[in-house]
Short mmCIF file of C-alpha atoms and ligand atoms in Angstrom, two decimals:
data_model
loop_
_atom_site.label_atom_id
_atom_site.label_comp_id
_atom_site.label_asym_id
_atom_site.label_seq_id
_atom_site.Cartn_x
_atom_site.Cartn_y
_atom_site.Cartn_z
CA UNK S 1 117.47 197.29 98.97
CA UNK S 2 113.68 197.23 99.00
CA UNK S 3 111.93 195.69 96.01
CA UNK S 4 108.66 197.50 95.38
CA UNK S 5 106.01 196.45 92.86
CA UNK S 6 104.03 199.38 91.51
CA UNK S 7 100.69 199.31 89.71
CA UNK S 8 99.51 202.78 88.72
CA UNK S 9 96.27 201.29 87.44
CA UNK S 10 93.28 203.18 86.09
CA UNK S 11 92.02 206.77 86.00
CA UNK S 12 93.98 209.04 88.28
CA UNK S 13 95.98 206.09 89.68
CA UNK S 14 99.16 206.62 87.61
CA UNK S 15 99.24 210.37 88.34
CA UNK S 16 98.89 210.09 92.09
CA UNK S 17 101.37 207.20 92.18
CA UNK S 18 103.90 209.36 90.31
CA UNK S 19 103.74 211.88 93.16
CA UNK S 20 103.98 209.09 95.74
CA UNK S 21 107.13 207.80 94.03
CA UNK S 22 108.55 211.32 93.98
CA UNK S 23 108.12 211.45 97.75
CA UNK S 24 109.62 207.96 98.09
CA UNK S 25 112.68 209.06 96.09
CA UNK S 26 113.10 212.15 98.27
CA UNK S 27 112.74 210.09 101.46
CA UNK S 28 115.35 207.57 100.24
CA UNK S 29 117.79 210.35 99.41
CA UNK S 30 117.29 212.12 102.73
CA UNK S 31 117.26 209.04 104.93
CA UNK S 32 119.79 206.97 102.99
CA UNK S 33 118.00 203.77 102.07
CA UNK S 34 117.82 202.21 98.63
CA UNK S 35 115.02 200.59 96.73
CA UNK S 36 114.09 199.33 93.30
CA UNK S 37 110.71 199.86 91.69
CA UNK S 38 109.19 197.37 89.27
CA UNK S 39 106.28 198.94 87.40
CA UNK S 40 103.44 196.75 86.18
CA UNK S 41 101.06 197.95 83.44
CA UNK S 42 97.95 196.19 84.74
CA UNK S 43 94.55 197.78 84.88
CA UNK S 44 91.51 198.17 82.65
CA UNK S 45 93.38 199.55 79.64
CA UNK S 46 95.73 196.57 79.67
CA UNK S 47 92.79 194.21 80.06
CA UNK S 48 90.87 195.72 77.14
CA UNK S 49 93.96 195.46 74.92
CA UNK S 50 95.13 191.99 75.92
CA UNK S 51 92.27 190.23 77.70
CA UNK S 52 94.59 189.65 80.65
CA UNK S 53 93.86 191.04 84.11
CA UNK S 54 96.84 189.78 86.10
CA UNK S 55 99.13 187.36 84.24
CA UNK S 56 99.92 184.05 85.85
CA UNK S 57 102.99 184.20 87.97
CA UNK S 58 102.54 187.86 88.89
CA UNK S 59 101.43 187.09 92.43
CA UNK S 60 104.43 184.77 92.82
CA UNK S 61 106.66 187.64 91.71
CA UNK S 62 104.96 189.88 94.28
CA UNK S 63 105.64 187.28 96.97
CA UNK S 64 109.37 187.79 96.38
CA UNK S 65 109.11 191.55 96.86
CA UNK S 66 108.97 193.72 99.97
CA UNK S 67 105.93 195.84 99.17
CA UNK S 68 103.29 196.54 96.55
CA UNK S 69 102.08 200.05 95.81
CA UNK S 70 98.79 200.51 93.91
CA UNK S 71 97.22 203.73 92.59
CA UNK S 72 93.60 202.93 91.77
CA UNK S 73 91.67 200.32 89.80
CA UNK S 74 88.27 200.72 88.19
CA UNK S 75 86.94 201.88 84.85
CA UNK S 76 83.36 201.80 83.56
CA UNK S 77 84.51 200.26 80.27
CA UNK S 78 84.93 196.87 81.98
CA UNK S 79 82.32 194.71 83.72
CA UNK S 80 81.48 196.04 87.18
CA UNK S 81 84.12 195.07 89.73
CA UNK S 82 85.94 192.63 87.41
CA UNK S 83 89.31 194.38 87.36
CA UNK S 84 89.05 195.56 90.99
CA UNK S 85 88.53 191.99 92.17
CA UNK S 86 91.09 190.67 89.69
CA UNK S 87 93.87 192.99 90.86
CA UNK S 88 93.19 194.57 94.28
CA UNK S 89 91.13 191.57 95.38
CA UNK S 90 93.66 189.03 94.11
CA UNK S 91 96.49 190.81 95.90
CA UNK S 92 94.53 191.04 99.16
CA UNK S 93 93.15 187.51 99.14
CA UNK S 94 95.85 185.44 97.45
CA UNK S 95 98.63 187.09 99.44
CA UNK S 96 96.45 186.76 102.55
CA UNK S 97 96.79 190.43 103.52
CA UNK S 98 94.37 190.04 106.37
CA UNK S 99 94.58 193.49 107.95
CA UNK S 100 93.31 196.54 106.13
CA UNK S 101 94.62 199.41 108.19
CA UNK S 102 92.89 202.74 107.67
CA UNK S 103 93.95 205.67 109.86
CA UNK S 104 91.60 208.62 110.13
CA UNK S 105 93.32 211.72 111.40
CA UNK S 106 92.30 215.33 111.10
CA UNK S 107 95.21 217.76 110.82
CA UNK S 108 93.32 221.01 110.61
CA UNK S 109 89.84 222.04 111.68
CA UNK S 110 89.21 223.77 108.38
CA UNK S 111 89.20 220.46 106.48
CA UNK S 112 86.57 218.83 108.71
CA UNK S 113 82.95 219.02 107.51
CA UNK S 114 81.69 218.55 111.07
CA UNK S 115 80.96 221.72 112.98
CA UNK S 116 83.25 222.35 115.93
CA UNK S 117 85.41 219.22 115.56
CA UNK S 118 89.13 219.74 116.04
CA UNK S 119 92.21 217.62 115.33
CA UNK S 120 92.11 216.20 118.86
CA UNK S 121 88.57 214.93 118.13
CA UNK S 122 89.46 212.95 115.01
CA UNK S 123 92.36 210.57 115.51
CA UNK S 124 91.47 206.93 115.06
CA UNK S 125 92.56 203.82 113.21
CA UNK S 126 90.18 201.35 111.60
CA UNK S 127 91.31 197.75 111.40
CA UNK S 128 89.22 196.23 108.65
CA UNK S 129 89.20 192.45 108.22
CA UNK S 130 90.42 191.99 104.65
CA UNK S 131 89.84 188.40 103.50
CA UNK S 132 86.30 187.26 104.29
CA UNK S 133 82.72 188.45 104.77
CA UNK S 134 80.72 189.20 101.62
CA UNK S 135 84.07 189.51 99.81
CA UNK S 136 84.78 185.77 100.13
CA UNK S 137 83.17 185.19 96.76
CA UNK S 138 80.42 182.78 97.80
CA UNK S 139 77.55 184.01 95.70
CA UNK S 140 75.25 182.86 92.98
CA UNK S 141 72.13 183.37 90.98
CA UNK S 142 69.30 181.03 90.13
CA UNK S 143 66.65 181.76 87.51
CA UNK S 144 68.85 184.65 86.46
CA UNK S 145 67.08 187.20 84.34
CA UNK S 146 63.63 185.73 85.03
CA UNK S 147 60.93 187.23 87.25
CA UNK S 148 61.72 184.56 89.86
CA UNK S 149 65.42 185.33 90.02
CA UNK S 150 67.20 184.69 93.32
CA UNK S 151 70.66 185.96 94.14
CA UNK S 152 72.70 185.24 97.24
CA UNK S 153 76.02 186.33 98.66
CA UNK S 154 77.19 184.67 101.84
CA UNK S 155 78.95 186.53 104.60
CA UNK S 156 81.77 184.22 105.64
CA UNK S 157 83.54 184.45 108.99
CA UNK S 158 86.07 181.88 110.13
CA UNK S 159 87.36 181.65 113.67
CA UNK S 160 91.08 181.90 112.68
CA UNK S 161 90.55 184.93 110.45
CA UNK S 162 88.44 186.73 113.03
CA UNK S 163 90.90 185.96 115.80
CA UNK S 164 94.00 187.12 113.96
CA UNK S 165 92.52 190.47 112.96
CA UNK S 166 91.14 191.10 116.45
CA UNK S 167 94.53 190.24 117.95
CA UNK S 168 96.22 192.65 115.56
CA UNK S 169 93.78 195.37 116.65
CA UNK S 170 94.44 194.75 120.35
CA UNK S 171 98.19 194.93 119.76
CA UNK S 172 97.73 198.20 117.89
CA UNK S 173 95.45 199.67 120.57
CA UNK S 174 98.02 198.75 123.21
CA UNK S 175 100.62 200.91 121.42
CA UNK S 176 98.44 204.01 121.34
CA UNK S 177 98.09 206.37 124.31
CA UNK S 178 94.35 205.85 124.84
CA UNK S 179 94.45 202.06 124.61
CA UNK S 180 90.86 201.70 123.55
CA UNK S 181 89.45 199.20 121.08
CA UNK S 182 85.90 199.28 119.73
CA UNK S 183 84.38 196.25 118.05
CA UNK S 184 81.94 197.30 115.34
CA UNK S 185 79.46 194.71 114.08
CA UNK S 186 75.76 194.07 113.63
CA UNK S 187 75.39 191.12 115.97
CA UNK S 188 71.84 192.11 116.85
CA UNK S 189 70.65 191.41 113.31
CA UNK S 190 73.45 189.37 111.71
CA UNK S 191 73.72 186.57 114.25
CA UNK S 192 76.80 185.20 112.49
CA UNK S 193 78.59 188.14 114.13
CA UNK S 194 78.22 186.39 117.47
CA UNK S 195 81.52 184.74 116.52
CA UNK S 196 83.08 188.22 116.59
CA UNK S 197 81.42 189.02 119.93
CA UNK S 198 82.85 185.90 121.56
CA UNK S 199 86.31 186.11 119.99
CA UNK S 200 86.57 189.78 121.02
CA UNK S 201 85.63 188.99 124.63
CA UNK S 202 88.01 186.02 124.84
CA UNK S 203 91.02 187.71 123.27
CA UNK S 204 90.26 190.86 125.23
CA UNK S 205 91.01 188.95 128.44
CA UNK S 206 94.64 188.81 127.29
CA UNK S 207 94.71 192.62 127.03
CA UNK S 208 93.51 193.91 130.41
CA UNK S 209 95.32 197.20 129.67
CA UNK S 210 93.08 197.89 126.66
CA UNK S 211 89.60 199.31 127.27
CA UNK S 212 87.00 197.39 125.28
CA UNK S 213 84.04 199.08 123.66
CA UNK S 214 81.36 197.95 121.24
CA UNK S 215 79.05 199.62 118.72
CA UNK S 216 76.66 198.31 116.11
CA UNK S 217 77.59 199.55 112.66
CA UNK S 218 74.53 201.77 112.31
CA UNK S 219 75.24 203.49 115.62
CA UNK S 220 78.95 203.67 114.80
CA UNK S 221 78.07 205.70 111.68
CA UNK S 222 76.11 208.05 113.87
CA UNK S 223 78.94 208.39 116.38
CA UNK S 224 81.44 209.04 113.58
CA UNK S 225 79.52 212.18 112.73
CA UNK S 226 78.28 213.16 116.19
CA UNK S 227 81.21 212.19 118.43
CA UNK S 228 84.21 211.02 116.40
CA UNK S 229 86.33 211.63 119.50
CA UNK S 230 84.89 208.43 120.96
CA UNK S 231 86.98 206.29 118.62
CA UNK S 232 90.59 205.29 119.09
CA UNK S 233 91.15 201.91 117.42
CA UNK S 234 88.18 200.10 115.91
CA UNK S 235 88.04 196.59 114.47
CA UNK S 236 85.33 195.49 112.10
CA UNK S 237 84.25 193.18 109.31
CA UNK S 238 85.35 193.59 105.70
CA UNK S 239 82.14 195.10 104.34
CA UNK S 240 81.40 197.41 107.26
CA UNK S 241 85.04 198.46 107.26
CA UNK S 242 84.80 199.35 103.59
CA UNK S 243 81.76 201.53 104.17
CA UNK S 244 82.62 203.29 107.41
CA UNK S 245 86.14 204.22 106.26
CA UNK S 246 84.71 206.26 103.37
CA UNK S 247 82.70 208.11 106.00
CA UNK S 248 85.87 208.42 108.05
CA UNK S 249 87.76 209.73 105.04
CA UNK S 250 85.26 212.56 104.70
CA UNK S 251 85.53 213.39 108.40
CA UNK S 252 89.30 213.77 108.04
CA UNK S 253 89.04 216.00 104.98
CA UNK S 254 87.98 213.89 102.02
CA UNK S 255 88.96 211.01 99.77
CA UNK S 256 91.94 213.04 98.61
CA UNK S 257 93.89 212.30 101.76
CA UNK S 258 92.79 208.89 103.07
CA UNK S 259 95.41 206.14 102.80
CA UNK S 260 95.45 202.46 103.65
CA UNK S 261 97.73 199.50 104.20
CA UNK S 262 96.85 195.89 103.40
CA UNK S 263 99.06 193.92 105.71
CA UNK S 264 100.14 190.42 106.54
CA UNK S 265 102.71 191.02 109.27
CA UNK S 266 106.11 189.74 108.22
CA UNK S 267 105.15 189.22 104.58
CA UNK S 268 104.94 191.34 101.44
CA UNK S 269 102.11 193.84 101.95
CA UNK S 270 100.21 196.32 99.80
CA UNK S 271 99.69 200.08 100.15
CA UNK S 272 97.10 202.20 98.37
CA UNK S 273 94.89 205.27 98.68
CA UNK S 274 91.31 204.52 99.78
CA UNK S 275 89.87 206.50 96.89
CA UNK S 276 88.86 205.10 93.53
CA UNK S 277 90.12 205.85 90.04
CA UNK S 278 87.96 208.97 89.41
CA UNK S 279 88.08 208.53 85.59
CA UNK S 280 86.66 212.02 85.00
CA UNK S 281 89.83 213.59 86.39
CA UNK S 282 92.26 211.31 84.53
CA UNK S 283 95.30 213.05 83.03
CA UNK S 284 94.09 216.49 84.06
CA UNK S 285 96.53 217.10 86.88
CA UNK S 286 93.56 217.71 89.19
CA UNK S 287 93.58 214.76 91.58
CA UNK S 288 94.90 215.26 95.08
CA UNK S 289 97.87 212.90 95.55
CA UNK S 290 98.03 213.20 99.35
CA UNK S 291 96.25 209.86 99.89
CA UNK S 292 98.77 208.12 97.64
CA UNK S 293 101.60 209.97 99.38
CA UNK S 294 100.35 208.93 102.82
CA UNK S 295 100.17 205.35 101.50
CA UNK S 296 103.92 205.68 100.83
CA UNK S 297 104.31 206.84 104.42
CA UNK S 298 102.50 203.69 105.63
CA UNK S 299 104.72 201.59 103.35
CA UNK S 300 107.88 203.15 104.78
CA UNK S 301 106.64 202.48 108.28
CA UNK S 302 105.92 198.85 107.39
CA UNK S 303 109.38 198.46 105.81
CA UNK S 304 110.97 199.61 109.05
CA UNK S 305 111.99 203.03 107.71
CA UNK S 306 110.24 204.74 110.61
CA UNK S 307 112.28 207.93 110.37
CA UNK S 308 111.51 208.33 106.69
CA UNK S 309 107.83 207.62 107.39
CA UNK S 310 107.81 210.22 110.16
CA UNK S 311 109.41 212.75 107.83
CA UNK S 312 106.67 212.23 105.23
CA UNK S 313 103.98 212.47 107.89
CA UNK S 314 105.43 215.66 109.35
CA UNK S 315 105.65 217.18 105.89
CA UNK S 316 102.01 216.33 105.14
CA UNK S 317 100.97 217.59 108.58
CA UNK S 318 102.91 220.83 108.08
CA UNK S 319 101.18 221.40 104.76
CA UNK S 320 97.73 220.66 106.13
CA UNK S 321 98.16 222.86 109.17
CA UNK S 322 99.70 225.69 107.11
CA UNK S 323 97.94 227.89 104.61
CA UNK S 324 99.47 226.84 101.29
CA UNK S 325 96.75 224.28 100.55
CA UNK S 326 93.49 226.10 99.90
CA UNK S 327 91.35 222.98 99.50
CA UNK S 328 91.79 219.22 99.42
CA UNK S 329 89.26 218.81 96.62
CA UNK S 330 90.15 217.91 93.05
CA UNK S 331 91.22 220.70 90.70
CA UNK S 332 92.17 223.31 93.26
CA UNK S 333 95.86 222.47 93.19
CA UNK S 334 97.77 220.52 90.58
CA UNK S 335 98.56 216.88 91.35
CA UNK S 336 102.26 217.57 90.76
CA UNK S 337 102.04 220.87 92.66
CA UNK S 338 100.99 219.08 95.86
CA UNK S 339 103.63 216.39 95.35
CA UNK S 340 106.26 219.09 95.00
CA UNK S 341 104.98 220.88 98.11
CA UNK S 342 105.38 217.70 100.15
CA UNK S 343 108.96 217.22 98.94
CA UNK S 344 109.76 220.89 99.71
CA UNK S 345 108.38 220.49 103.22
CA UNK S 346 110.44 217.33 103.70
CA UNK S 347 113.62 219.17 102.69
CA UNK S 348 112.77 222.06 104.98
CA UNK S 349 112.11 219.72 107.93
CA UNK S 350 115.24 217.69 107.24
CA UNK S 351 117.34 220.88 107.29
CA UNK S 352 115.91 222.06 110.61
C1 IPM L 1 88.29 199.78 98.89
C2 IPM L 1 87.50 199.62 97.63
C3 IPM L 1 87.42 198.16 97.24
C4 IPM L 1 86.70 197.42 98.35
C5 IPM L 1 86.78 197.90 95.87
C6 IPM L 1 87.54 198.61 94.77
C7 IPM L 1 86.61 196.44 95.55
O1 IPM L 1 86.26 200.20 97.74
O2 IPM L 1 89.47 199.41 98.90
O3 IPM L 1 87.76 200.29 99.87
O4 IPM L 1 85.46 197.32 98.33
O5 IPM L 1 87.38 196.92 99.23
MN1 MN L 2 85.93 201.25 99.61
#
C-alpha cells in the first residue's frame, strides 16, 4: 500500500493533479497495486486565509510516506516566491531531494518548434542538482531602498552535494543505450564551478563505459536549439538546470507536457510538472494535464511499479503520435478530456 501525499496547490495545479490521480487510479486497477492518497490544502489561498504556508510537522508526515505529488505553486497575490520556496523549496531542501530529474523526449515531429527535428533527435534527461547553488538561501541586502543599495546571493556548491548528483547522473547514463553524460556549467566565468569540473573528471574515471562531454551553459542553450540530438544525459547546477529545462520543455512540445521528479534514492520523493500555476487558466478546464500525468508515470517508476509506469508512458506516447490531440497548448482540449484520453489509451493497450 503506497502512501501518497498530494498538494494540488495554486492556479491550474488542482485541475491537472485531478487528471493525474485519475490516471493513477486506472493504473492501480489495471496493474493491481493499492495506494492511499492524503490530500493537503496548502498553497497561496490557504496562506492568505490562515497565514500558514506549511504547518509544522507536515514535513515529518511526508517523511513517513512513499511519495509526494504536487500540482503547481505560485500566485501573484502573495509576495514573490514566498509560497514556492515555502512549499516546493521546503520539500526539496528539507527532505534533501538532491536530484531533480527532467526528461526531455519528443514523441512527434509536429510538436517540435525546431525545423526538421524528429523524435530520434530529442531524447535526453537533465539531472539538475536540487539543493544548492543560488537556491541555498544565502543572500542579503544592505542599504536597502537607498541609492547605494547592495544585494548579494551566493552560489553555494559543496563537494558532497556535487559528487552525489554527478554519481547519480553517471549511473543513469550507464543505463541508457548511448551512455553519454554532458556536464553543463560556466566554469570559464564562474570559477566556483571548477569544483564541478574536477569532481566530474574524478568520478568519470569510475565509469569508463560512459562517454564524457562538457558544454558551457550558454553554448548548451545554443546546442539545445541547433543540435538537440547531441544530448543524452546532462548534469548541471540548480539554477542552470532550472533555466535550460524550460528551454528543453519547449523543444519537446511545451510546458504542457514536461514532468519532473525530485528524488533522494531510497527515501520519500516528490513528483511534479515543470510548469507553473498559470493563474489565468485556473478553473477553466483549459490546462494540459499531460505534464502532471507524466509526473505520475515518474512516481510509479520510482515506487517500483515499472509496468504501470510503462503503461502510462505508452498511453501518452500513443496519444502524442496519433491524431486525436490537435495541439498541446492550453484551451485546445479540455483538461479532463486529455485525462480521459490517457485512461482510454491505457485500457486499450492493456487489452491488447
Ligand atoms: C521549477 C520552478 C521552481 C524553481 C520555482 C517555482 C521556485 O521554476 O521547479 O523549475 O525555480 O526551481
Ligand atoms: Mn523552473
